[in-house]
C-alpha cells in the first residue's frame, strides 16, 4: 500500500485519494486485508480527457510488482459486485474441484484473452498461499482406541481456540474464563503432537497417535458458488461494447474449454451477465411501448394510416440518437436502451401536433387539403414545437456535459440518446411529415374528417 500511495502521489491530475483495506465479514462486500480499495478524485479542469487520466493511472499501477488493479467508477464497481459477485464488467467464472487445476486453467484463459481489443484491467481473482497447520485424523487408529472424530475435533478446538468453562463476576460485569494452550505451545508443532487425549476406556494417548500433524501451505481463501469451487478471471472494457468484447473472448477461450477435464466448466458473469438478461426485458418493453403508442394514436385519429405517419417520427429520432452515441464514443448499453424507450413517446409528440392542426384547419377554418394548408399548419406549429423541444433539450444539456463524472454513469447515456433524438426528430419532422401527409395521408384525412367521433378543436386550438 505504501508503494501504491507513493506512486499515486506522483500523478499530476490526482487531487486526493483515500484508502480502505479489507471489509468486515458482515459487510455486503466483505473482503480480506489483502485487498485495498482506493477512491480517487481526478482534476476535472485538467486539459487531458478522462480516458487519458485513467490510462496514466493504469500504467502507474502496472509498474508496481505483485499488485493487480482494476479501475472503475465507484457506482459501476458496486453495481457489478451486487449483480453477480464480480467487481468488473466481464467475469469468467471457472468451476471445478482442484484449486491447483483451477488456477492453472485460469492462467491459460488470462493469457488467451490478454490481446483481445478493448480488454483492460485483466486479472485473476487474488489467492495467496499462507502457512497452515494440518491435522489429518487416522480413522483406523481412532477405531482402535475407541475415539470418535468429534471428540478429537473438540479437543483440538479447545487447545487452539479455547473454550469457555465459567464466568467471573466483578461488580455488575461478568468475564468469561477461557481455557486454551499458551501462545508458544499453539505455535509449536512438537508440543501439539505431545498433547494427551483421554480415552473412553481409561488412559491417555498423545495426539500424534491418532493423527498426522504437520505444517504446510494452503490458499488464504476458497470461493464457492452453487456449492462448487470457483475462480474468477475478470476484466473491464474500454472503447468497445461489452457484447462485442465478450464475443471475441468466447472465440479465444473456446479451445481451452474443449480441453477442460470432466466436471470443469465456464460461466460468464459481471455486467455482461446482467446486460444479457436486461436486454431481453428491455426488448419486450420496447415492443410494448410501440404497441402502446400506436393504440393511443389510433384511439385519437381512428386511422391506421395517420397513426403510422405519426410513428414515422421514431426512425428519424433514432437516427439522431444513434448519431449522438457515435459522436460521443458510447456503446449501446442498458441505460442507452432505456433512453430509446423514452424517446419512442417523446418523438411522437411533434407529429401529433402537426396532424391535429392539419385536421383542425380543414374542419374549423375552411381550409382544404392543399399544399398551402400544410405550409400554414407547419408555420403556425413551428413555435410551439420548438419551444417544447428546447425546454426538454436544455434540461438534458447538463447531464450530457457531465461525461465521465462519478454518479452520471446511468444518466449520461440516457440523456445523450434523448437529446440526440430530440434534435433530429424536431428538425426532420417539418420536412418529412408534411411530405408524407401530402403523398399518403389525404384520403385517410378525408375519412377522419367525415366522422363526428374525433374533435380537433378543444385540445389543440389554432394559433395565429
Short mmCIF file of C-alpha atoms in Angstrom, two decimals:
data_model
loop_
_atom_site.label_atom_id
_atom_site.label_comp_id
_atom_site.label_asym_id
_atom_site.label_seq_id
_atom_site.Cartn_x
_atom_site.Cartn_y
_atom_site.Cartn_z
CA UNK A 1 0.00 0.00 0.00
CA UNK A 2 2.86 2.40 0.75
CA UNK A 3 4.33 1.81 -2.72
CA UNK A 4 0.93 2.32 -4.33
CA UNK A 5 0.30 5.54 -2.41
CA UNK A 6 3.78 6.86 -3.21
CA UNK A 7 3.16 6.23 -6.92
CA UNK A 8 -0.31 7.81 -6.79
CA UNK A 9 1.14 10.99 -5.31
CA UNK A 10 3.26 11.39 -8.44
CA UNK A 11 0.21 11.56 -10.75
CA UNK A 12 -0.33 15.18 -11.69
CA UNK A 13 -4.11 15.15 -12.20
CA UNK A 14 -4.86 13.33 -8.94
CA UNK A 15 -6.24 15.80 -6.38
CA UNK A 16 -6.58 13.44 -3.43
CA UNK A 17 -7.39 9.85 -2.53
CA UNK A 18 -8.49 7.68 0.40
CA UNK A 19 -7.78 4.02 1.03
CA UNK A 20 -9.83 1.30 2.70
CA UNK A 21 -8.11 -2.01 3.41
CA UNK A 22 -10.41 -5.01 3.81
CA UNK A 23 -14.06 -5.02 4.82
CA UNK A 24 -15.81 -6.54 7.81
CA UNK A 25 -17.20 -10.06 7.48
CA UNK A 26 -20.76 -8.78 7.94
CA UNK A 27 -20.31 -6.14 5.23
CA UNK A 28 -22.27 -6.63 2.00
CA UNK A 29 -18.93 -6.60 0.14
CA UNK A 30 -16.72 -8.44 2.64
CA UNK A 31 -13.01 -8.52 1.73
CA UNK A 32 -9.81 -9.72 3.34
CA UNK A 33 -6.95 -7.44 4.35
CA UNK A 34 -5.08 -8.48 1.20
CA UNK A 35 -7.50 -6.26 -0.77
CA UNK A 36 -7.41 -2.46 -0.69
CA UNK A 37 -9.85 -0.06 -2.30
CA UNK A 38 -8.76 3.44 -3.32
CA UNK A 39 -11.29 6.19 -4.01
CA UNK A 40 -9.66 8.87 -6.17
CA UNK A 41 -10.70 12.35 -7.21
CA UNK A 42 -9.23 13.45 -10.54
CA UNK A 43 -8.89 17.08 -11.58
CA UNK A 44 -11.98 17.97 -13.65
CA UNK A 45 -10.22 21.08 -15.00
CA UNK A 46 -7.35 19.10 -16.49
CA UNK A 47 -6.80 19.64 -20.24
CA UNK A 48 -6.48 15.87 -20.63
CA UNK A 49 -9.51 13.66 -21.18
CA UNK A 50 -10.78 11.23 -18.56
CA UNK A 51 -9.58 8.30 -20.69
CA UNK A 52 -6.03 9.71 -20.76
CA UNK A 53 -6.08 10.18 -17.00
CA UNK A 54 -7.23 6.60 -16.44
CA UNK A 55 -4.60 5.26 -18.84
CA UNK A 56 -1.88 7.01 -16.84
CA UNK A 57 -3.33 5.58 -13.65
CA UNK A 58 -3.33 2.03 -15.05
CA UNK A 59 0.25 2.35 -16.33
CA UNK A 60 1.36 3.65 -12.93
CA UNK A 61 -0.12 0.62 -11.18
CA UNK A 62 1.46 -1.78 -13.69
CA UNK A 63 4.89 -0.55 -12.57
CA UNK A 64 4.34 -1.96 -9.07
CA UNK A 65 5.25 -5.67 -8.86
CA UNK A 66 2.93 -8.27 -7.31
CA UNK A 67 -0.04 -5.89 -7.42
CA UNK A 68 -3.08 -6.30 -9.67
CA UNK A 69 -5.56 -3.47 -10.06
CA UNK A 70 -8.95 -2.76 -11.60
CA UNK A 71 -10.06 0.80 -12.33
CA UNK A 72 -13.78 1.59 -12.43
CA UNK A 73 -16.26 4.25 -11.39
CA UNK A 74 -17.48 3.79 -7.77
CA UNK A 75 -21.14 3.20 -8.63
CA UNK A 76 -20.38 0.83 -11.53
CA UNK A 77 -17.96 -1.02 -9.29
CA UNK A 78 -20.56 -1.67 -6.59
CA UNK A 79 -23.35 -2.45 -9.08
CA UNK A 80 -21.17 -5.07 -10.77
CA UNK A 81 -20.47 -6.73 -7.43
CA UNK A 82 -24.10 -6.71 -6.31
CA UNK A 83 -25.36 -8.16 -9.60
CA UNK A 84 -23.02 -11.11 -9.94
CA UNK A 85 -20.34 -11.03 -7.24
CA UNK A 86 -17.74 -9.90 -9.79
CA UNK A 87 -16.27 -6.42 -9.43
CA UNK A 88 -15.80 -5.88 -13.15
CA UNK A 89 -17.78 -5.54 -16.35
CA UNK A 90 -16.87 -9.05 -17.52
CA UNK A 91 -16.23 -12.03 -15.27
CA UNK A 92 -15.31 -15.53 -16.43
CA UNK A 93 -16.19 -18.00 -13.67
CA UNK A 94 -14.31 -21.29 -13.85
CA UNK A 95 -15.78 -24.10 -11.72
CA UNK A 96 -14.07 -27.30 -10.59
CA UNK A 97 -12.79 -29.30 -7.62
CA UNK A 98 -8.99 -28.97 -7.66
CA UNK A 99 -7.76 -25.49 -6.71
CA UNK A 100 -4.39 -26.05 -8.39
CA UNK A 101 -6.04 -27.05 -11.67
CA UNK A 102 -8.47 -24.13 -11.42
CA UNK A 103 -5.63 -21.61 -11.13
CA UNK A 104 -3.66 -23.33 -13.88
CA UNK A 105 -6.55 -23.14 -16.35
CA UNK A 106 -7.34 -19.59 -15.19
CA UNK A 107 -3.83 -18.52 -16.20
CA UNK A 108 -4.33 -20.14 -19.61
CA UNK A 109 -7.56 -18.19 -20.07
CA UNK A 110 -5.89 -14.97 -18.93
CA UNK A 111 -3.10 -15.42 -21.48
CA UNK A 112 -5.61 -16.22 -24.24
CA UNK A 113 -7.74 -13.09 -23.80
CA UNK A 114 -4.93 -10.67 -22.99
CA UNK A 115 -4.71 -9.46 -26.59
CA UNK A 116 -8.44 -9.02 -27.21
CA UNK A 117 -9.08 -5.38 -28.27
CA UNK A 118 -10.94 -3.43 -25.58
CA UNK A 119 -9.90 -5.66 -22.66
CA UNK A 120 -8.37 -3.77 -19.74
CA UNK A 121 -7.77 -4.35 -16.02
CA UNK A 122 -7.39 -8.08 -16.69
CA UNK A 123 -6.76 -10.08 -13.52
CA UNK A 124 -7.33 -13.43 -11.84
CA UNK A 125 -9.12 -13.49 -8.52
CA UNK A 126 -6.37 -12.92 -5.90
CA UNK A 127 -5.41 -16.01 -3.97
CA UNK A 128 -2.19 -16.45 -1.99
CA UNK A 129 -0.60 -19.37 -0.16
CA UNK A 130 -0.43 -18.98 3.60
CA UNK A 131 1.14 -21.27 6.26
CA UNK A 132 -1.31 -23.75 7.74
CA UNK A 133 -1.21 -26.39 10.45
CA UNK A 134 -2.84 -29.58 9.19
CA UNK A 135 -4.17 -32.30 11.50
CA UNK A 136 -5.30 -35.33 9.47
CA UNK A 137 -7.12 -37.94 11.54
CA UNK A 138 -6.29 -41.62 11.04
CA UNK A 139 -9.68 -43.35 11.18
CA UNK A 140 -8.12 -46.80 11.68
CA UNK A 141 -6.28 -45.59 14.81
CA UNK A 142 -9.41 -43.82 16.04
CA UNK A 143 -11.38 -47.09 15.84
CA UNK A 144 -8.52 -48.95 17.54
CA UNK A 145 -8.63 -46.60 20.56
CA UNK A 146 -12.42 -46.13 20.53
CA UNK A 147 -12.25 -42.36 19.97
CA UNK A 148 -14.68 -40.54 17.66
CA UNK A 149 -13.60 -37.77 15.25
CA UNK A 150 -15.90 -35.31 17.06
CA UNK A 151 -14.06 -35.87 20.34
CA UNK A 152 -10.69 -35.19 18.72
CA UNK A 153 -12.05 -32.12 16.92
CA UNK A 154 -13.42 -30.72 20.18
CA UNK A 155 -10.10 -31.42 21.92
CA UNK A 156 -8.13 -29.57 19.22
CA UNK A 157 -10.69 -26.74 19.20
CA UNK A 158 -10.25 -26.22 22.95
CA UNK A 159 -6.46 -26.39 22.73
CA UNK A 160 -6.11 -23.92 19.85
CA UNK A 161 -9.08 -21.54 20.12
CA UNK A 162 -10.09 -22.06 23.73
CA UNK A 163 -13.32 -22.98 25.46
CA UNK A 164 -15.41 -21.02 27.97
CA UNK A 165 -15.59 -23.05 31.20
CA UNK A 166 -17.00 -20.49 33.65
CA UNK A 167 -17.56 -16.81 34.40
CA UNK A 168 -16.18 -14.34 36.94
CA UNK A 169 -18.47 -11.69 38.40
CA UNK A 170 -16.85 -8.30 39.05
CA UNK A 171 -19.47 -5.89 40.32
CA UNK A 172 -22.03 -5.54 37.55
CA UNK A 173 -19.77 -7.03 34.88
CA UNK A 174 -19.03 -10.64 34.05
CA UNK A 175 -15.93 -12.05 32.38
CA UNK A 176 -15.58 -15.40 30.63
CA UNK A 177 -12.93 -17.83 31.82
CA UNK A 178 -11.33 -19.39 28.74
CA UNK A 179 -9.00 -22.38 28.81
CA UNK A 180 -6.51 -22.93 25.98
CA UNK A 181 -2.82 -23.51 25.34
CA UNK A 182 -0.46 -20.61 25.68
CA UNK A 183 0.81 -18.92 22.52
CA UNK A 184 4.18 -20.69 22.47
CA UNK A 185 2.56 -24.14 22.63
CA UNK A 186 -0.01 -23.26 19.94
CA UNK A 187 2.80 -22.38 17.54
CA UNK A 188 4.97 -25.44 18.38
CA UNK A 189 4.09 -28.49 16.26
CA UNK A 190 6.02 -30.87 18.52
CA UNK A 191 4.14 -29.59 21.57
CA UNK A 192 0.84 -30.26 19.79
CA UNK A 193 1.94 -33.79 18.94
CA UNK A 194 2.64 -34.47 22.64
CA UNK A 195 -0.81 -33.35 23.81
CA UNK A 196 -2.59 -36.19 25.61
CA UNK A 197 -6.23 -37.03 24.96
CA UNK A 198 -8.41 -39.11 27.29
CA UNK A 199 -9.63 -42.49 26.01
CA UNK A 200 -13.19 -43.72 26.69
CA UNK A 201 -11.87 -46.90 28.36
CA UNK A 202 -9.39 -45.02 30.53
CA UNK A 203 -5.84 -43.98 29.94
CA UNK A 204 -4.38 -41.33 27.68
CA UNK A 205 -2.56 -41.27 24.35
CA UNK A 206 -0.68 -38.46 22.58
CA UNK A 207 -2.47 -36.70 19.75
CA UNK A 208 0.23 -37.90 17.32
CA UNK A 209 -1.04 -41.47 17.92
CA UNK A 210 -4.40 -40.54 16.39
CA UNK A 211 -3.48 -38.09 13.63
CA UNK A 212 -0.72 -36.86 11.35
CA UNK A 213 0.27 -33.32 12.37
CA UNK A 214 2.42 -31.20 10.09
CA UNK A 215 2.87 -27.70 8.68
CA UNK A 216 2.05 -26.93 5.05
CA UNK A 217 0.86 -24.15 2.79
CA UNK A 218 -2.68 -23.58 1.62
CA UNK A 219 -4.90 -20.96 -0.05
CA UNK A 220 -5.95 -17.97 2.01
CA UNK A 221 -9.50 -18.30 0.68
CA UNK A 222 -11.61 -20.85 -1.16
CA UNK A 223 -14.53 -19.25 -3.00
CA UNK A 224 -17.63 -21.25 -3.82
CA UNK A 225 -20.75 -20.62 -5.85
CA UNK A 226 -23.65 -23.03 -6.29
CA UNK A 227 -21.84 -25.49 -3.98
CA UNK A 228 -18.86 -25.62 -6.37
CA UNK A 229 -15.35 -24.26 -6.01
CA UNK A 230 -14.70 -21.47 -8.47
CA UNK A 231 -12.10 -18.95 -9.55
CA UNK A 232 -12.82 -15.74 -11.48
CA UNK A 233 -10.92 -14.14 -14.35
CA UNK A 234 -12.24 -10.60 -14.65
CA UNK A 235 -11.69 -7.56 -16.85
CA UNK A 236 -13.18 -4.21 -17.77
CA UNK A 237 -13.94 -2.93 -21.26
CA UNK A 238 -12.95 0.35 -22.90
CA UNK A 239 -13.54 1.84 -26.37
CA UNK A 240 -15.74 -1.12 -27.37
CA UNK A 241 -19.11 -2.57 -26.45
CA UNK A 242 -19.21 -5.25 -23.77
CA UNK A 243 -21.13 -7.65 -26.02
CA UNK A 244 -18.57 -7.36 -28.84
CA UNK A 245 -15.66 -7.92 -26.47
CA UNK A 246 -17.30 -10.99 -24.91
CA UNK A 247 -17.87 -12.47 -28.39
CA UNK A 248 -14.14 -12.19 -29.08
CA UNK A 249 -13.32 -13.60 -25.64
CA UNK A 250 -15.54 -16.63 -26.28
CA UNK A 251 -13.68 -17.36 -29.52
CA UNK A 252 -10.31 -17.18 -27.75
CA UNK A 253 -11.42 -19.27 -24.78
CA UNK A 254 -13.31 -21.98 -26.69
CA UNK A 255 -10.20 -24.18 -27.40
CA UNK A 256 -9.36 -24.14 -23.67
CA UNK A 257 -12.95 -25.01 -22.72
CA UNK A 258 -12.89 -28.04 -25.01
CA UNK A 259 -9.82 -29.39 -23.19
CA UNK A 260 -11.13 -28.89 -19.63
CA UNK A 261 -11.36 -32.07 -17.51
CA UNK A 262 -14.72 -33.61 -16.78
CA UNK A 263 -16.61 -31.63 -14.14
CA UNK A 264 -14.94 -28.31 -15.03
CA UNK A 265 -16.95 -25.63 -16.85
CA UNK A 266 -17.21 -21.89 -17.51
CA UNK A 267 -19.84 -19.24 -16.90
CA UNK A 268 -19.79 -15.56 -17.86
CA UNK A 269 -20.77 -13.01 -15.24
CA UNK A 270 -20.30 -9.36 -14.33
CA UNK A 271 -22.23 -6.58 -16.04
CA UNK A 272 -22.30 -8.67 -19.22
CA UNK A 273 -24.47 -11.28 -17.47
CA UNK A 274 -26.98 -8.71 -16.27
CA UNK A 275 -26.90 -6.88 -19.61
CA UNK A 276 -27.91 -10.03 -21.47
CA UNK A 277 -30.97 -10.63 -19.29
CA UNK A 278 -31.85 -6.94 -19.13
CA UNK A 279 -31.57 -6.59 -22.92
CA UNK A 280 -34.28 -9.20 -23.40
CA UNK A 281 -36.57 -7.48 -20.91
CA UNK A 282 -35.95 -4.08 -22.49
CA UNK A 283 -36.61 -5.55 -25.94
CA UNK A 284 -40.04 -6.72 -24.79
CA UNK A 285 -40.71 -3.36 -23.13
CA UNK A 286 -39.73 -1.53 -26.31
CA UNK A 287 -42.21 -3.59 -28.34
CA UNK A 288 -44.87 -2.95 -25.70
CA UNK A 289 -44.11 0.79 -25.85
CA UNK A 290 -44.50 0.85 -29.64
CA UNK A 291 -47.81 -1.01 -29.42
CA UNK A 292 -48.98 1.34 -26.67
CA UNK A 293 -48.07 4.44 -28.69
CA UNK A 294 -49.88 3.06 -31.75
CA UNK A 295 -53.04 2.26 -29.76
CA UNK A 296 -53.11 5.76 -28.25
CA UNK A 297 -52.69 7.32 -31.71
CA UNK A 298 -55.36 5.08 -33.21
CA UNK A 299 -57.80 5.97 -30.43
CA UNK A 300 -57.19 9.64 -31.27
CA UNK A 301 -57.33 9.56 -35.09
CA UNK A 302 -59.30 6.36 -35.79
CA UNK A 303 -56.97 5.76 -38.75
CA UNK A 304 -54.16 3.25 -39.15
CA UNK A 305 -52.65 5.36 -41.95
CA UNK A 306 -52.43 8.57 -39.91
CA UNK A 307 -51.24 6.73 -36.81
CA UNK A 308 -48.37 5.15 -38.74
CA UNK A 309 -47.47 8.55 -40.21
CA UNK A 310 -47.05 9.95 -36.71
CA UNK A 311 -44.93 6.96 -35.75
CA UNK A 312 -42.62 7.65 -38.69
CA UNK A 313 -41.03 10.20 -36.36
CA UNK A 314 -39.45 7.30 -34.46
CA UNK A 315 -36.92 6.30 -37.16
CA UNK A 316 -35.96 9.96 -37.50
CA UNK A 317 -35.47 10.23 -33.75
CA UNK A 318 -33.45 7.02 -33.64
CA UNK A 319 -31.14 8.35 -36.37
CA UNK A 320 -30.21 11.26 -34.13
CA UNK A 321 -29.91 9.05 -31.06
CA UNK A 322 -27.52 6.64 -32.79
CA UNK A 323 -25.52 9.56 -34.20
CA UNK A 324 -25.23 11.04 -30.70
CA UNK A 325 -23.89 7.74 -29.33
CA UNK A 326 -21.35 7.53 -32.16
CA UNK A 327 -20.20 11.14 -31.75
CA UNK A 328 -19.71 10.72 -28.00
CA UNK A 329 -17.96 7.37 -28.42
CA UNK A 330 -20.51 5.38 -26.41
CA UNK A 331 -21.64 1.81 -26.89
CA UNK A 332 -25.25 0.61 -26.77
CA UNK A 333 -25.73 -0.04 -23.06
CA UNK A 334 -28.78 -0.82 -20.94
CA UNK A 335 -29.03 2.85 -19.97
CA UNK A 336 -28.98 3.87 -23.64
CA UNK A 337 -31.76 1.35 -24.38
CA UNK A 338 -33.88 2.96 -21.67
CA UNK A 339 -33.33 6.27 -23.45
CA UNK A 340 -34.64 4.77 -26.71
CA UNK A 341 -37.82 3.63 -24.96
CA UNK A 342 -38.38 7.13 -23.55
CA UNK A 343 -37.70 8.59 -26.98
CA UNK A 344 -40.48 6.49 -28.52
CA UNK A 345 -43.10 8.55 -26.69
CA UNK A 346 -41.36 11.93 -26.84
CA UNK A 347 -40.70 11.82 -30.59
CA UNK A 348 -44.37 11.16 -31.44
CA UNK A 349 -45.46 14.46 -29.90
CA UNK A 350 -44.47 16.70 -32.85
CA UNK A 351 -46.35 14.54 -35.36
CA UNK A 352 -49.48 14.67 -33.20
CA UNK A 353 -49.32 18.48 -33.04
CA UNK A 354 -48.91 18.83 -36.80
CA UNK A 355 -51.54 16.26 -37.79
CA UNK A 356 -54.09 17.66 -35.34
CA UNK A 357 -53.56 21.13 -36.74
CA UNK A 358 -53.96 19.93 -40.33
CA UNK A 359 -57.35 18.46 -39.47
CA UNK A 360 -58.33 21.47 -37.34
CA UNK A 361 -57.68 23.93 -40.18
CA UNK A 362 -59.75 21.88 -42.60
CA UNK A 363 -62.66 21.22 -40.25
CA UNK A 364 -62.99 24.56 -38.45
CA UNK A 365 -61.26 27.24 -40.55
CA UNK A 366 -62.39 26.41 -44.06
CA UNK A 367 -59.05 25.26 -45.42
CA UNK A 368 -58.83 22.49 -48.00
CA UNK A 369 -56.44 19.57 -48.12
CA UNK A 370 -53.92 21.58 -50.11
CA UNK A 371 -50.22 22.34 -50.01
CA UNK A 372 -50.89 25.87 -48.74
CA UNK A 373 -52.81 24.45 -45.76
CA UNK A 374 -49.90 22.14 -44.93
CA UNK A 375 -47.44 25.05 -45.12
CA UNK A 376 -49.69 27.24 -42.94
CA UNK A 377 -50.06 24.49 -40.32
CA UNK A 378 -46.30 23.97 -40.22
CA UNK A 379 -45.61 27.68 -39.72
CA UNK A 380 -48.26 28.01 -37.01
CA UNK A 381 -46.96 24.99 -35.14
CA UNK A 382 -43.27 25.87 -35.54
CA UNK A 383 -43.01 28.00 -32.40
CA UNK A 384 -44.86 25.57 -30.03
CA UNK A 385 -42.85 22.59 -31.30
CA UNK A 386 -39.51 24.40 -30.99
CA UNK A 387 -40.35 25.74 -27.52
CA UNK A 388 -41.31 22.27 -26.29
CA UNK A 389 -38.20 20.68 -27.79
CA UNK A 390 -35.90 23.39 -26.42
CA UNK A 391 -37.39 23.08 -22.94
CA UNK A 392 -36.74 19.34 -22.88
CA UNK A 393 -33.35 19.61 -24.57
CA UNK A 394 -31.94 22.37 -22.37
CA UNK A 395 -32.83 20.35 -19.29
CA UNK A 396 -30.70 17.47 -20.60
CA UNK A 397 -27.64 19.56 -21.52
CA UNK A 398 -26.05 19.50 -18.01
CA UNK A 399 -26.20 15.70 -18.00
CA UNK A 400 -24.72 15.44 -21.49
CA UNK A 401 -21.86 17.75 -20.49
CA UNK A 402 -21.17 15.63 -17.39
CA UNK A 403 -19.47 12.84 -19.32
CA UNK A 404 -17.18 10.77 -17.11
CA UNK A 405 -18.25 12.36 -13.82
CA UNK A 406 -18.92 9.97 -10.91
CA UNK A 407 -22.61 9.26 -10.42
CA UNK A 408 -23.52 10.03 -14.05
CA UNK A 409 -22.79 6.55 -15.44
CA UNK A 410 -26.50 5.81 -15.96
CA UNK A 411 -27.97 9.26 -16.62
CA UNK A 412 -25.33 10.29 -19.18
CA UNK A 413 -26.23 7.66 -21.84
CA UNK A 414 -29.96 8.23 -21.29
CA UNK A 415 -29.60 11.99 -21.72
CA UNK A 416 -27.36 11.57 -24.79
CA UNK A 417 -29.89 9.34 -26.56
CA UNK A 418 -32.90 11.53 -25.77
CA UNK A 419 -31.15 14.79 -26.71
CA UNK A 420 -29.84 13.40 -30.00
CA UNK A 421 -33.27 12.01 -30.86
CA UNK A 422 -35.00 15.28 -29.97
CA UNK A 423 -32.73 17.28 -32.26
CA UNK A 424 -33.09 15.01 -35.29
CA UNK A 425 -36.84 14.38 -34.92
CA UNK A 426 -37.60 18.09 -34.43
CA UNK A 427 -35.56 19.15 -37.47
CA UNK A 428 -36.78 16.39 -39.76
CA UNK A 429 -40.44 16.46 -38.70
CA UNK A 430 -41.08 19.75 -40.52
CA UNK A 431 -39.72 18.30 -43.77
CA UNK A 432 -40.61 14.61 -43.73
CA UNK A 433 -44.03 14.62 -42.05
CA UNK A 434 -45.67 17.22 -44.35
CA UNK A 435 -44.42 15.31 -47.39
CA UNK A 436 -45.75 12.01 -46.06
CA UNK A 437 -49.14 13.59 -45.31
CA UNK A 438 -49.37 15.09 -48.82
CA UNK A 439 -48.37 11.86 -50.55
CA UNK A 440 -50.14 9.23 -48.47
CA UNK A 441 -52.48 10.85 -45.93
CA UNK A 442 -55.05 12.90 -47.84
CA UNK A 443 -57.62 10.13 -48.32
CA UNK A 444 -57.26 8.97 -44.73
CA UNK A 445 -57.71 12.57 -43.54
CA UNK A 446 -60.92 12.89 -45.59
CA UNK A 447 -62.34 9.77 -43.96
CA UNK A 448 -61.44 11.00 -40.48
CA UNK A 449 -62.97 14.43 -41.13
CA UNK A 450 -66.17 12.79 -42.36
CA UNK A 451 -66.74 11.18 -38.96
CA UNK A 452 -68.07 13.07 -35.97
CA UNK A 453 -66.20 10.97 -33.39
CA UNK A 454 -62.98 12.97 -33.40
CA UNK A 455 -62.75 16.54 -32.08
CA UNK A 456 -59.70 18.58 -33.10
CA UNK A 457 -60.75 21.86 -31.53
CA UNK A 458 -60.86 21.56 -27.75
CA UNK A 459 -57.35 20.37 -27.01
CA UNK A 460 -55.37 21.89 -29.87
CA UNK A 461 -56.78 25.35 -30.72
CA UNK A 462 -55.42 27.20 -33.72
CA UNK A 463 -52.68 29.75 -33.14
CA UNK A 464 -52.02 32.78 -35.35
#
